[in-house]
């Protein structure tokens, strides 16, 4: 957007967001042929489309002001309370409470569940169980305060719904005057953290596929004269490059829909077989550590928050509900869904570590028997499914990047976009080659991105929103103290998790 100050007296309200059918961080992102878009937790939040001209200036503002896209709300608290955003939502296909719960559960069972046994290995059997529920509770509470704050801001600016980044922008615009100037920065930071998170996931996917394929190939290469034995996994990553480039040059998502359907089928089958192996020949509880030590807790934090954090899904899910007040009620859709998700993740982590002990790998599939055809098939099925997922996950960050740079390329936009797509694919591949350590890589992505998205940003948004409201921070400013704890907890997890993960990466630890 141009920074020239054009003269217009009225600030223009933010254009309504187009929300697609929501999902949480899925193992398999899906193409929605009706909506012509990817069903993905972050696509629903980030793909906020405005009516724009080729220079990325909103059409409504071309002849007017380039003030923030959202007008600064007034301070008429009584008028705010009189507006009910839920009554003004016009949804073509609103979801019921049960539909929303199913979407939450379906999307929550993502790739992070495969890393939970490794998280328990870094925490200990019993401590990991307690800490998983604790982190799950904190993440769920941060979702609560984000949704509650979004409802408050919807009333203030009289908009039916807001996305995650829009909520941050509105919070800073409606907060104390001193923070108004940071509104666009807040929105941009959330979007770019989402980009880094998704591209980080794409890097993890490359490492995941290479390690699983290598295990299967190495098993058969021992007795084969023509199969290469014990090749470096980086060679497998490079071998994927032509296919990755070809698939990610596809800009029309409908052509990726068949791959999404195949991937869903493969993942469902593979996870079922994995559970079958987990519950066979379980060793005694006394054979595992109850507490693994303080030095490994940062790695546990990064891995657990990578698996459990679903902050990206909540706004599109809540915004598409027929009865949005039921989302954060008691028991509510969110509480019910997250209790089931956290319990399932804790179950997999507990029994996965109990089963494999100190040999637990970064992905539980890597612990499945190499000599059994069933175990080999799981590794290949989930590897293929994750490979297909790369292209659909890649779509969202690419859209954000392209939207911010395409005005530099004039008439050569097609060539430029294809070049940037190839460059970003190469960037993720080079990152995966440089960091082929699956466990520390997962922990690094969780600590680096999701500490901010899931803990720090919601706390900051709530604090700014209620800062100058009468009794907005509660008696004795308990809301402020509580949010200071959440921010401190997030920063501590970010610093320690990133530090330990980077040390593990440099030491070559898996």
Tab-separated table of C-alpha atoms in Angstrom:
chain	number	residue	atom	x	y	z
A	1	UNK	CA	0.000	0.000	0.000
A	2	UNK	CA	1.317	3.439	-0.849
A	3	UNK	CA	2.387	5.566	2.058
A	4	UNK	CA	1.395	8.852	0.439
A	5	UNK	CA	-1.182	10.607	2.541
A	6	UNK	CA	-4.220	11.278	0.417
A	7	UNK	CA	-6.944	13.465	1.753
A	8	UNK	CA	-10.109	11.817	2.913
A	9	UNK	CA	-12.032	12.552	6.047
A	10	UNK	CA	-13.440	9.099	6.771
A	11	UNK	CA	-11.430	6.011	7.542
A	12	UNK	CA	-12.570	3.023	5.551
A	13	UNK	CA	-13.778	-0.059	7.462
A	14	UNK	CA	-11.905	-3.244	6.895
A	15	UNK	CA	-13.221	-5.327	4.047
A	16	UNK	CA	-14.862	-8.518	5.246
A	17	UNK	CA	-12.673	-11.563	5.339
A	18	UNK	CA	-13.421	-14.595	3.212
A	19	UNK	CA	-13.185	-17.591	5.482
A	20	UNK	CA	-12.845	-21.019	4.051
A	21	UNK	CA	-13.961	-24.231	5.660
A	22	UNK	CA	-11.745	-24.512	8.738
A	23	UNK	CA	-9.212	-27.073	9.864
A	24	UNK	CA	-6.608	-27.184	12.578
A	25	UNK	CA	-2.975	-27.951	11.785
A	26	UNK	CA	-3.791	-31.022	9.710
A	27	UNK	CA	-1.477	-33.823	8.834
A	28	UNK	CA	-3.127	-33.591	5.440
A	29	UNK	CA	-4.348	-30.254	4.177
A	30	UNK	CA	-7.322	-30.703	1.874
A	31	UNK	CA	-8.600	-28.996	-1.249
A	32	UNK	CA	-12.202	-27.824	-1.049
A	33	UNK	CA	-13.701	-27.892	-4.571
A	34	UNK	CA	-16.772	-25.878	-3.521
A	35	UNK	CA	-14.707	-23.042	-2.056
A	36	UNK	CA	-11.863	-23.492	-4.588
A	37	UNK	CA	-9.281	-23.233	-1.839
A	38	UNK	CA	-7.205	-25.245	0.583
A	39	UNK	CA	-8.832	-26.319	3.828
A	40	UNK	CA	-6.053	-25.516	6.256
A	41	UNK	CA	-5.882	-23.911	9.654
A	42	UNK	CA	-3.638	-21.100	8.543
A	43	UNK	CA	-5.221	-20.522	5.143
A	44	UNK	CA	-8.475	-19.648	6.855
A	45	UNK	CA	-6.724	-17.061	8.970
A	46	UNK	CA	-4.225	-15.630	6.532
A	47	UNK	CA	-6.098	-15.653	3.244
A	48	UNK	CA	-7.939	-12.461	4.048
A	49	UNK	CA	-8.694	-10.988	0.646
A	50	UNK	CA	-9.431	-7.391	-0.085
A	51	UNK	CA	-10.729	-5.914	-3.280
A	52	UNK	CA	-7.472	-4.577	-4.692
A	53	UNK	CA	-6.005	-3.083	-7.825
A	54	UNK	CA	-2.706	-4.350	-9.304
A	55	UNK	CA	-0.767	-2.063	-6.962
A	56	UNK	CA	-2.262	-3.717	-3.864
A	57	UNK	CA	-4.155	-0.567	-2.861
A	58	UNK	CA	-7.733	-1.275	-1.785
A	59	UNK	CA	-10.067	0.002	-4.478
A	60	UNK	CA	-12.148	1.892	-1.948
A	61	UNK	CA	-9.073	3.920	-0.997
A	62	UNK	CA	-7.601	4.719	-4.400
A	63	UNK	CA	-9.277	8.083	-4.468
A	64	UNK	CA	-9.176	8.567	-0.747
A	65	UNK	CA	-7.107	7.974	2.330
A	66	UNK	CA	-4.398	5.405	2.933
A	67	UNK	CA	-5.170	5.394	6.625
A	68	UNK	CA	-5.335	1.948	8.281
A	69	UNK	CA	-7.810	-0.424	6.698
A	70	UNK	CA	-9.796	-0.398	9.923
A	71	UNK	CA	-11.260	2.739	11.385
A	72	UNK	CA	-10.257	3.634	14.908
A	73	UNK	CA	-13.213	2.774	17.121
A	74	UNK	CA	-14.811	5.371	19.311
A	75	UNK	CA	-15.068	5.235	23.081
A	76	UNK	CA	-18.835	4.945	23.330
A	77	UNK	CA	-18.958	1.884	25.541
A	78	UNK	CA	-22.757	1.811	25.697
A	79	UNK	CA	-22.954	1.795	21.902
A	80	UNK	CA	-20.411	-1.044	21.826
A	81	UNK	CA	-22.546	-3.143	24.158
A	82	UNK	CA	-25.629	-2.542	22.042
A	83	UNK	CA	-24.122	-4.187	18.944
A	84	UNK	CA	-24.408	-7.969	18.697
A	85	UNK	CA	-21.962	-9.236	16.044
A	86	UNK	CA	-23.546	-12.687	15.959
A	87	UNK	CA	-26.845	-11.276	14.690
A	88	UNK	CA	-25.074	-9.670	11.739
A	89	UNK	CA	-23.222	-12.725	10.500
A	90	UNK	CA	-24.537	-13.868	7.139
A	91	UNK	CA	-23.255	-17.372	6.510
A	92	UNK	CA	-24.265	-19.423	3.498
A	93	UNK	CA	-23.526	-22.700	5.280
A	94	UNK	CA	-23.173	-22.182	9.051
A	95	UNK	CA	-21.850	-25.132	11.016
A	96	UNK	CA	-23.625	-26.707	13.960
A	97	UNK	CA	-21.901	-27.391	17.274
A	98	UNK	CA	-21.366	-31.023	16.296
A	99	UNK	CA	-19.973	-30.082	12.869
A	100	UNK	CA	-17.550	-27.662	14.496
A	101	UNK	CA	-16.453	-30.284	17.013
A	102	UNK	CA	-15.822	-32.790	14.224
A	103	UNK	CA	-13.777	-30.214	12.290
A	104	UNK	CA	-11.753	-29.468	15.421
A	105	UNK	CA	-11.069	-33.143	16.122
A	106	UNK	CA	-10.350	-34.053	12.511
A	107	UNK	CA	-7.923	-31.221	12.021
A	108	UNK	CA	-6.240	-31.571	15.406
A	109	UNK	CA	-4.997	-35.089	14.787
A	110	UNK	CA	-2.065	-33.865	12.757
A	111	UNK	CA	1.565	-34.762	12.217
A	112	UNK	CA	2.477	-33.566	15.706
A	113	UNK	CA	0.943	-36.691	17.219
A	114	UNK	CA	3.757	-38.754	15.672
A	115	UNK	CA	6.307	-36.750	17.691
A	116	UNK	CA	4.605	-37.021	21.099
A	117	UNK	CA	6.503	-40.171	22.209
A	118	UNK	CA	9.735	-38.244	21.650
A	119	UNK	CA	8.319	-35.399	23.761
A	120	UNK	CA	7.661	-37.873	26.611
A	121	UNK	CA	11.187	-39.234	26.269
A	122	UNK	CA	12.486	-35.720	26.970
A	123	UNK	CA	10.165	-35.215	29.945
A	124	UNK	CA	9.746	-38.612	31.559
A	125	UNK	CA	6.770	-40.940	31.631
A	126	UNK	CA	4.740	-39.418	34.475
A	127	UNK	CA	6.007	-35.849	34.279
A	128	UNK	CA	5.307	-35.843	30.543
A	129	UNK	CA	1.741	-36.966	31.203
A	130	UNK	CA	1.094	-34.147	33.691
A	131	UNK	CA	2.965	-31.526	31.640
A	132	UNK	CA	1.088	-32.429	28.440
A	133	UNK	CA	-2.246	-31.725	30.101
A	134	UNK	CA	-0.813	-28.548	31.654
A	135	UNK	CA	0.451	-27.176	28.325
A	136	UNK	CA	-2.778	-28.290	26.648
A	137	UNK	CA	-4.753	-26.386	29.284
A	138	UNK	CA	-2.667	-23.231	28.835
A	139	UNK	CA	-2.995	-23.388	25.043
A	140	UNK	CA	-6.747	-23.878	25.340
A	141	UNK	CA	-7.021	-20.941	27.735
A	142	UNK	CA	-5.107	-18.712	25.296
A	143	UNK	CA	-7.611	-19.704	22.615
A	144	UNK	CA	-10.372	-18.660	25.005
A	145	UNK	CA	-8.951	-15.201	25.598
A	146	UNK	CA	-8.340	-14.693	21.877
A	147	UNK	CA	-11.944	-15.537	20.983
A	148	UNK	CA	-13.321	-13.499	23.891
A	149	UNK	CA	-11.218	-10.507	22.846
A	150	UNK	CA	-12.315	-10.887	19.221
A	151	UNK	CA	-15.962	-10.767	20.349
A	152	UNK	CA	-15.297	-7.566	22.276
A	153	UNK	CA	-13.555	-5.974	19.291
A	154	UNK	CA	-16.359	-7.026	16.944
A	155	UNK	CA	-18.745	-5.059	19.148
A	156	UNK	CA	-16.479	-2.018	19.258
A	157	UNK	CA	-15.910	-1.711	15.528
A	158	UNK	CA	-19.317	-3.198	14.706
A	159	UNK	CA	-18.082	-5.997	12.462
A	160	UNK	CA	-19.643	-9.468	12.460
A	161	UNK	CA	-16.345	-11.369	12.616
A	162	UNK	CA	-12.572	-10.993	12.714
A	163	UNK	CA	-9.638	-13.248	11.868
A	164	UNK	CA	-6.526	-13.688	14.002
A	165	UNK	CA	-4.425	-10.989	12.304
A	166	UNK	CA	-7.440	-8.674	12.003
A	167	UNK	CA	-8.087	-9.076	15.734
A	168	UNK	CA	-4.536	-7.947	16.488
A	169	UNK	CA	-4.908	-4.913	14.215
A	170	UNK	CA	-8.259	-3.963	15.746
A	171	UNK	CA	-6.893	-4.397	19.280
A	172	UNK	CA	-4.075	-1.929	18.723
A	173	UNK	CA	-6.366	0.534	16.944
A	174	UNK	CA	-8.941	0.444	19.739
A	175	UNK	CA	-6.415	0.374	22.574
A	176	UNK	CA	-4.479	3.243	24.120
A	177	UNK	CA	-3.571	6.019	21.612
A	178	UNK	CA	0.129	5.308	22.119
A	179	UNK	CA	-0.163	1.882	20.460
A	180	UNK	CA	-2.314	2.881	17.455
A	181	UNK	CA	0.765	3.293	15.281
A	182	UNK	CA	1.713	-0.352	15.870
A	183	UNK	CA	-1.561	-1.774	14.508
A	184	UNK	CA	-0.293	-2.677	11.045
A	185	UNK	CA	2.933	-4.039	12.532
A	186	UNK	CA	0.920	-6.330	14.816
A	187	UNK	CA	-1.093	-7.663	11.895
A	188	UNK	CA	2.024	-8.148	9.774
A	189	UNK	CA	3.884	-9.946	12.572
A	190	UNK	CA	1.125	-12.503	13.001
A	191	UNK	CA	0.931	-13.141	9.263
A	192	UNK	CA	4.695	-13.525	8.952
A	193	UNK	CA	4.949	-15.802	11.963
A	194	UNK	CA	2.301	-17.929	10.268
A	195	UNK	CA	4.435	-17.953	7.099
A	196	UNK	CA	7.530	-19.020	9.020
A	197	UNK	CA	5.534	-21.677	10.858
A	198	UNK	CA	4.133	-23.191	7.663
A	199	UNK	CA	7.424	-23.113	5.776
A	200	UNK	CA	9.036	-24.671	8.834
A	201	UNK	CA	6.447	-27.447	8.636
A	202	UNK	CA	7.321	-27.924	4.955
A	203	UNK	CA	10.980	-28.364	5.940
A	204	UNK	CA	9.976	-30.906	8.599
A	205	UNK	CA	7.958	-32.767	5.950
A	206	UNK	CA	11.007	-33.107	3.694
A	207	UNK	CA	13.099	-34.545	6.548
A	208	UNK	CA	10.229	-36.850	7.552
A	209	UNK	CA	9.799	-38.282	4.042
A	210	UNK	CA	13.545	-38.778	3.515
A	211	UNK	CA	14.059	-40.621	6.822
A	212	UNK	CA	11.113	-42.979	6.345
A	213	UNK	CA	11.996	-43.838	2.742
A	214	UNK	CA	15.657	-44.350	3.675
A	215	UNK	CA	14.733	-46.904	6.353
A	216	UNK	CA	12.744	-49.003	3.889
A	217	UNK	CA	15.323	-48.752	1.081
A	218	UNK	CA	18.201	-49.632	3.422
A	219	UNK	CA	16.411	-52.788	4.591
A	220	UNK	CA	16.065	-54.144	1.054
A	221	UNK	CA	19.451	-52.809	-0.079
A	222	UNK	CA	21.210	-55.195	2.332
A	223	UNK	CA	20.305	-58.151	0.118
A	224	UNK	CA	20.165	-56.358	-3.241
A	225	UNK	CA	22.921	-55.938	-5.789
A	226	UNK	CA	21.461	-52.868	-7.474
A	227	UNK	CA	19.946	-50.891	-4.586
A	228	UNK	CA	22.402	-48.464	-2.922
A	229	UNK	CA	22.865	-49.196	0.779
A	230	UNK	CA	23.075	-46.613	3.546
A	231	UNK	CA	22.922	-43.534	1.349
A	232	UNK	CA	22.948	-40.231	3.195
A	233	UNK	CA	19.364	-39.081	3.780
A	234	UNK	CA	20.260	-35.754	2.171
A	235	UNK	CA	20.519	-37.571	-1.146
A	236	UNK	CA	16.913	-38.670	-0.744
A	237	UNK	CA	15.963	-35.058	-0.095
A	238	UNK	CA	17.704	-33.861	-3.260
A	239	UNK	CA	16.020	-36.659	-5.219
A	240	UNK	CA	12.645	-35.199	-4.210
A	241	UNK	CA	13.469	-31.775	-5.673
A	242	UNK	CA	12.175	-32.290	-9.261
A	243	UNK	CA	8.850	-33.637	-7.963
A	244	UNK	CA	8.556	-30.875	-5.382
A	245	UNK	CA	9.148	-28.191	-8.000
A	246	UNK	CA	6.661	-29.700	-10.457
A	247	UNK	CA	3.913	-30.022	-7.865
A	248	UNK	CA	4.445	-26.539	-6.468
A	249	UNK	CA	4.317	-24.855	-9.850
A	250	UNK	CA	0.629	-25.809	-9.899
A	251	UNK	CA	-1.251	-22.643	-8.956
A	252	UNK	CA	-4.757	-24.039	-9.345
A	253	UNK	CA	-5.557	-26.067	-6.266
A	254	UNK	CA	-8.259	-28.147	-7.906
A	255	UNK	CA	-5.542	-30.170	-9.663
A	256	UNK	CA	-4.133	-31.131	-6.272
A	257	UNK	CA	-7.481	-32.403	-4.968
A	258	UNK	CA	-6.907	-36.069	-5.967
A	259	UNK	CA	-3.580	-36.081	-4.110
A	260	UNK	CA	-5.318	-34.763	-1.005
A	261	UNK	CA	-7.890	-37.559	-1.092
A	262	UNK	CA	-5.200	-40.212	-1.559
A	263	UNK	CA	-3.184	-38.751	1.302
A	264	UNK	CA	-6.156	-38.829	3.683
A	265	UNK	CA	-6.714	-42.489	2.938
A	266	UNK	CA	-3.030	-43.329	3.436
A	267	UNK	CA	-2.803	-41.471	6.730
A	268	UNK	CA	-5.936	-43.062	8.172
A	269	UNK	CA	-4.652	-46.536	7.340
A	270	UNK	CA	-1.117	-45.825	8.516
A	271	UNK	CA	-2.180	-44.402	11.875
A	272	UNK	CA	-4.443	-47.388	12.515
A	273	UNK	CA	-1.532	-49.799	11.969
A	274	UNK	CA	0.723	-47.645	14.167
A	275	UNK	CA	-1.715	-47.913	17.067
A	276	UNK	CA	-1.769	-51.679	16.539
A	277	UNK	CA	2.007	-51.848	17.101
A	278	UNK	CA	1.947	-49.482	20.101
A	279	UNK	CA	-0.245	-51.733	22.226
A	280	UNK	CA	1.666	-54.971	21.641
A	281	UNK	CA	4.103	-56.374	24.229
A	282	UNK	CA	4.050	-53.304	26.467
A	283	UNK	CA	6.928	-53.297	29.010
A	284	UNK	CA	6.354	-52.564	32.742
A	285	UNK	CA	5.949	-48.941	33.856
A	286	UNK	CA	8.990	-49.223	36.119
A	287	UNK	CA	11.255	-49.661	33.094
A	288	UNK	CA	10.914	-45.982	32.116
A	289	UNK	CA	12.031	-42.765	33.798
A	290	UNK	CA	9.357	-40.842	35.671
A	291	UNK	CA	11.226	-37.548	35.157
A	292	UNK	CA	13.934	-37.088	32.534
A	293	UNK	CA	15.614	-34.029	34.061
A	294	UNK	CA	15.368	-30.274	33.742
A	295	UNK	CA	17.891	-30.000	30.910
A	296	UNK	CA	15.540	-31.747	28.453
A	297	UNK	CA	12.369	-29.864	29.377
A	298	UNK	CA	12.828	-27.115	26.737
A	299	UNK	CA	12.841	-29.772	24.009
A	300	UNK	CA	9.692	-31.264	25.489
A	301	UNK	CA	8.052	-27.828	25.500
A	302	UNK	CA	8.877	-27.142	21.845
A	303	UNK	CA	7.664	-30.551	20.687
A	304	UNK	CA	4.493	-30.501	22.792
A	305	UNK	CA	3.439	-27.021	21.731
A	306	UNK	CA	4.172	-27.921	18.085
A	307	UNK	CA	1.765	-30.839	18.439
A	308	UNK	CA	-0.915	-29.232	20.625
A	309	UNK	CA	-1.092	-25.633	19.466
A	310	UNK	CA	-4.123	-24.969	17.275
A	311	UNK	CA	-4.408	-21.211	17.550
A	312	UNK	CA	-4.775	-20.803	13.805
A	313	UNK	CA	-8.067	-22.647	13.580
A	314	UNK	CA	-10.119	-20.992	16.265
A	315	UNK	CA	-11.207	-17.822	14.515
A	316	UNK	CA	-12.432	-19.435	11.276
A	317	UNK	CA	-14.135	-22.197	13.237
A	318	UNK	CA	-15.899	-19.788	15.569
A	319	UNK	CA	-16.722	-17.374	12.751
A	320	UNK	CA	-18.562	-20.089	10.828
A	321	UNK	CA	-20.671	-21.402	13.704
A	322	UNK	CA	-24.439	-21.140	13.805
A	323	UNK	CA	-24.240	-20.499	17.561
A	324	UNK	CA	-20.794	-18.964	18.185
A	325	UNK	CA	-21.486	-18.414	21.879
A	326	UNK	CA	-21.299	-22.206	22.303
A	327	UNK	CA	-17.679	-22.256	21.131
A	328	UNK	CA	-16.119	-21.049	24.396
A	329	UNK	CA	-18.987	-21.838	26.735
A	330	UNK	CA	-18.957	-24.463	29.472
A	331	UNK	CA	-18.414	-27.220	28.548
A	332	UNK	CA	-18.408	-25.710	25.042
A	333	UNK	CA	-17.124	-27.006	21.728
A	334	UNK	CA	-13.560	-25.858	22.350
A	335	UNK	CA	-13.240	-27.396	25.816
A	336	UNK	CA	-14.776	-30.686	24.711
A	337	UNK	CA	-12.656	-30.956	21.577
A	338	UNK	CA	-9.384	-29.932	23.195
A	339	UNK	CA	-9.877	-32.295	26.134
A	340	UNK	CA	-10.253	-35.186	23.699
A	341	UNK	CA	-7.290	-34.034	21.571
A	342	UNK	CA	-4.951	-33.514	24.527
A	343	UNK	CA	-5.997	-36.865	26.003
A	344	UNK	CA	-5.287	-38.659	22.717
A	345	UNK	CA	-1.910	-36.964	22.306
A	346	UNK	CA	-1.018	-37.836	25.910
A	347	UNK	CA	-2.098	-41.444	25.288
A	348	UNK	CA	0.093	-41.805	22.186
A	349	UNK	CA	3.025	-40.094	23.887
A	350	UNK	CA	2.702	-42.200	27.047
A	351	UNK	CA	2.434	-45.581	25.359
A	352	UNK	CA	4.871	-44.685	22.573
A	353	UNK	CA	7.623	-43.865	25.077
A	354	UNK	CA	6.633	-46.812	27.276
A	355	UNK	CA	6.949	-49.098	24.256
A	356	UNK	CA	10.243	-47.851	22.791
A	357	UNK	CA	11.957	-46.117	25.729
A	358	UNK	CA	15.229	-44.314	24.998
A	359	UNK	CA	15.136	-45.617	21.421
A	360	UNK	CA	12.098	-43.442	20.641
A	361	UNK	CA	12.651	-41.588	17.345
A	362	UNK	CA	11.516	-38.150	16.186
A	363	UNK	CA	8.534	-39.779	14.507
A	364	UNK	CA	6.965	-42.885	15.969
A	365	UNK	CA	6.810	-44.441	12.484
A	366	UNK	CA	10.621	-44.677	12.502
A	367	UNK	CA	10.363	-47.108	15.433
A	368	UNK	CA	8.090	-49.558	13.630
A	369	UNK	CA	9.720	-52.899	12.711
A	370	UNK	CA	11.918	-52.685	9.624
A	371	UNK	CA	11.703	-56.419	8.969
A	372	UNK	CA	7.897	-56.612	8.796
A	373	UNK	CA	6.052	-55.745	5.627
A	374	UNK	CA	3.268	-54.109	7.635
A	375	UNK	CA	5.709	-51.762	9.378
A	376	UNK	CA	7.410	-50.902	6.086
A	377	UNK	CA	4.067	-50.155	4.457
A	378	UNK	CA	3.179	-47.670	7.215
A	379	UNK	CA	6.423	-45.754	6.679
A	380	UNK	CA	5.847	-45.545	2.939
A	381	UNK	CA	2.146	-44.700	3.235
A	382	UNK	CA	2.657	-41.822	5.629
A	383	UNK	CA	5.762	-40.647	3.734
A	384	UNK	CA	3.743	-40.407	0.505
A	385	UNK	CA	0.891	-38.683	2.320
A	386	UNK	CA	3.218	-36.105	3.890
A	387	UNK	CA	4.863	-35.506	0.504
A	388	UNK	CA	1.470	-34.683	-1.004
A	389	UNK	CA	0.727	-32.432	1.959
A	390	UNK	CA	3.765	-30.284	1.188
A	391	UNK	CA	2.146	-28.691	-1.859
A	392	UNK	CA	-1.065	-27.789	-0.048
A	393	UNK	CA	0.774	-26.416	2.986
A	394	UNK	CA	3.066	-24.474	0.650
A	395	UNK	CA	0.137	-22.700	-1.000
A	396	UNK	CA	-0.714	-20.442	1.949
A	397	UNK	CA	2.723	-18.901	2.684
A	398	UNK	CA	3.303	-18.523	-1.048
A	399	UNK	CA	0.095	-16.515	-1.372
A	400	UNK	CA	1.171	-14.179	1.424
A	401	UNK	CA	4.657	-13.732	-0.003
A	402	UNK	CA	3.389	-13.157	-3.536
A	403	UNK	CA	0.765	-10.647	-2.429
A	404	UNK	CA	3.486	-8.547	-0.839
A	405	UNK	CA	6.001	-8.608	-3.718
A	406	UNK	CA	4.055	-8.908	-6.977
A	407	UNK	CA	3.752	-5.150	-7.484
A	408	UNK	CA	7.526	-5.049	-8.098
A	409	UNK	CA	7.369	-7.092	-11.301
A	410	UNK	CA	5.166	-5.125	-13.679
A	411	UNK	CA	4.090	-7.119	-16.736
A	412	UNK	CA	6.283	-10.141	-15.987
A	413	UNK	CA	4.222	-11.392	-13.089
A	414	UNK	CA	3.845	-15.002	-14.279
A	415	UNK	CA	7.565	-15.558	-14.751
A	416	UNK	CA	8.264	-13.837	-11.447
A	417	UNK	CA	5.750	-15.933	-9.534
A	418	UNK	CA	7.078	-19.211	-10.918
A	419	UNK	CA	10.628	-18.118	-10.124
A	420	UNK	CA	9.694	-17.218	-6.553
A	421	UNK	CA	7.887	-20.543	-6.121
A	422	UNK	CA	10.995	-22.430	-7.232
A	423	UNK	CA	13.176	-20.276	-4.980
A	424	UNK	CA	10.998	-20.922	-1.900
A	425	UNK	CA	10.954	-24.674	-2.608
A	426	UNK	CA	14.753	-24.595	-2.870
A	427	UNK	CA	14.887	-22.617	0.363
A	428	UNK	CA	12.873	-25.230	2.258
A	429	UNK	CA	14.948	-28.039	0.732
A	430	UNK	CA	18.243	-26.367	1.634
A	431	UNK	CA	16.987	-25.767	5.176
A	432	UNK	CA	15.997	-29.434	5.485
A	433	UNK	CA	19.399	-30.540	4.133
A	434	UNK	CA	21.154	-28.250	6.598
A	435	UNK	CA	19.010	-29.512	9.513
A	436	UNK	CA	18.257	-33.216	8.941
A	437	UNK	CA	17.591	-33.797	12.658
A	438	UNK	CA	13.860	-34.457	12.825
A	439	UNK	CA	13.322	-34.240	16.589
A	440	UNK	CA	15.219	-30.977	17.256
A	441	UNK	CA	13.777	-29.461	14.073
A	442	UNK	CA	10.202	-30.082	15.249
A	443	UNK	CA	11.050	-28.631	18.657
A	444	UNK	CA	12.658	-25.565	17.054
A	445	UNK	CA	9.607	-24.794	14.913
A	446	UNK	CA	7.328	-25.159	17.925
A	447	UNK	CA	9.468	-23.016	20.225
A	448	UNK	CA	10.223	-20.372	17.600
A	449	UNK	CA	6.786	-19.761	16.081
A	450	UNK	CA	4.073	-21.233	18.240
A	451	UNK	CA	5.321	-19.709	21.485
A	452	UNK	CA	4.425	-16.358	19.926
A	453	UNK	CA	1.284	-17.367	18.040
A	454	UNK	CA	-0.210	-19.493	20.798
A	455	UNK	CA	0.887	-17.797	24.022
A	456	UNK	CA	2.412	-14.343	23.646
A	457	UNK	CA	0.208	-12.731	20.988
A	458	UNK	CA	-3.173	-13.666	22.561
A	459	UNK	CA	-2.023	-12.322	25.941
A	460	UNK	CA	-0.758	-9.071	24.415
A	461	UNK	CA	-3.945	-8.633	22.355
A	462	UNK	CA	-6.156	-9.039	25.427
A	463	UNK	CA	-4.058	-6.623	27.487
A	464	UNK	CA	-4.094	-3.906	24.815
A	465	UNK	CA	-7.821	-4.357	24.186
A	466	UNK	CA	-8.895	-3.869	27.808
A	467	UNK	CA	-6.098	-1.552	28.962
A	468	UNK	CA	-8.071	1.692	29.160
A	469	UNK	CA	-11.548	0.282	29.698
A	470	UNK	CA	-13.206	0.827	33.085
A	471	UNK	CA	-12.153	-2.133	35.237
A	472	UNK	CA	-10.953	-3.798	32.037
A	473	UNK	CA	-7.986	-5.429	33.746
A	474	UNK	CA	-10.018	-6.651	36.698
A	475	UNK	CA	-9.582	-6.198	40.420
A	476	UNK	CA	-5.970	-5.545	41.419
A	477	UNK	CA	-5.167	-5.686	37.675
A	478	UNK	CA	-5.210	-9.496	37.822
A	479	UNK	CA	-5.681	-9.717	34.031
A	480	UNK	CA	-2.449	-7.794	33.553
A	481	UNK	CA	-0.541	-10.024	35.990
A	482	UNK	CA	-1.987	-13.158	34.402
A	483	UNK	CA	-1.011	-12.018	30.909
A	484	UNK	CA	2.451	-11.053	32.105
A	485	UNK	CA	2.810	-14.651	33.290
A	486	UNK	CA	1.665	-16.002	29.918
A	487	UNK	CA	4.042	-13.714	28.024
A	488	UNK	CA	6.904	-14.645	30.356
A	489	UNK	CA	6.080	-18.347	29.982
A	490	UNK	CA	6.024	-17.972	26.195
A	491	UNK	CA	9.314	-16.051	26.101
A	492	UNK	CA	10.943	-18.598	28.431
A	493	UNK	CA	9.748	-21.445	26.217
A	494	UNK	CA	10.886	-19.598	23.102
A	495	UNK	CA	14.381	-18.853	24.422
A	496	UNK	CA	15.112	-22.164	26.139
A	497	UNK	CA	13.368	-24.311	23.512
A	498	UNK	CA	15.153	-22.605	20.633
A	499	UNK	CA	18.511	-22.687	22.438
A	500	UNK	CA	18.372	-26.394	23.306
A	501	UNK	CA	17.004	-27.325	19.866
A	502	UNK	CA	19.801	-25.419	18.117
A	503	UNK	CA	22.400	-27.112	20.349
A	504	UNK	CA	20.892	-30.518	19.496
A	505	UNK	CA	20.945	-29.659	15.803
A	506	UNK	CA	24.628	-28.704	15.878
A	507	UNK	CA	25.506	-31.783	17.900
A	508	UNK	CA	23.680	-34.003	15.422
A	509	UNK	CA	21.261	-35.372	18.000
A	510	UNK	CA	18.105	-36.988	16.694
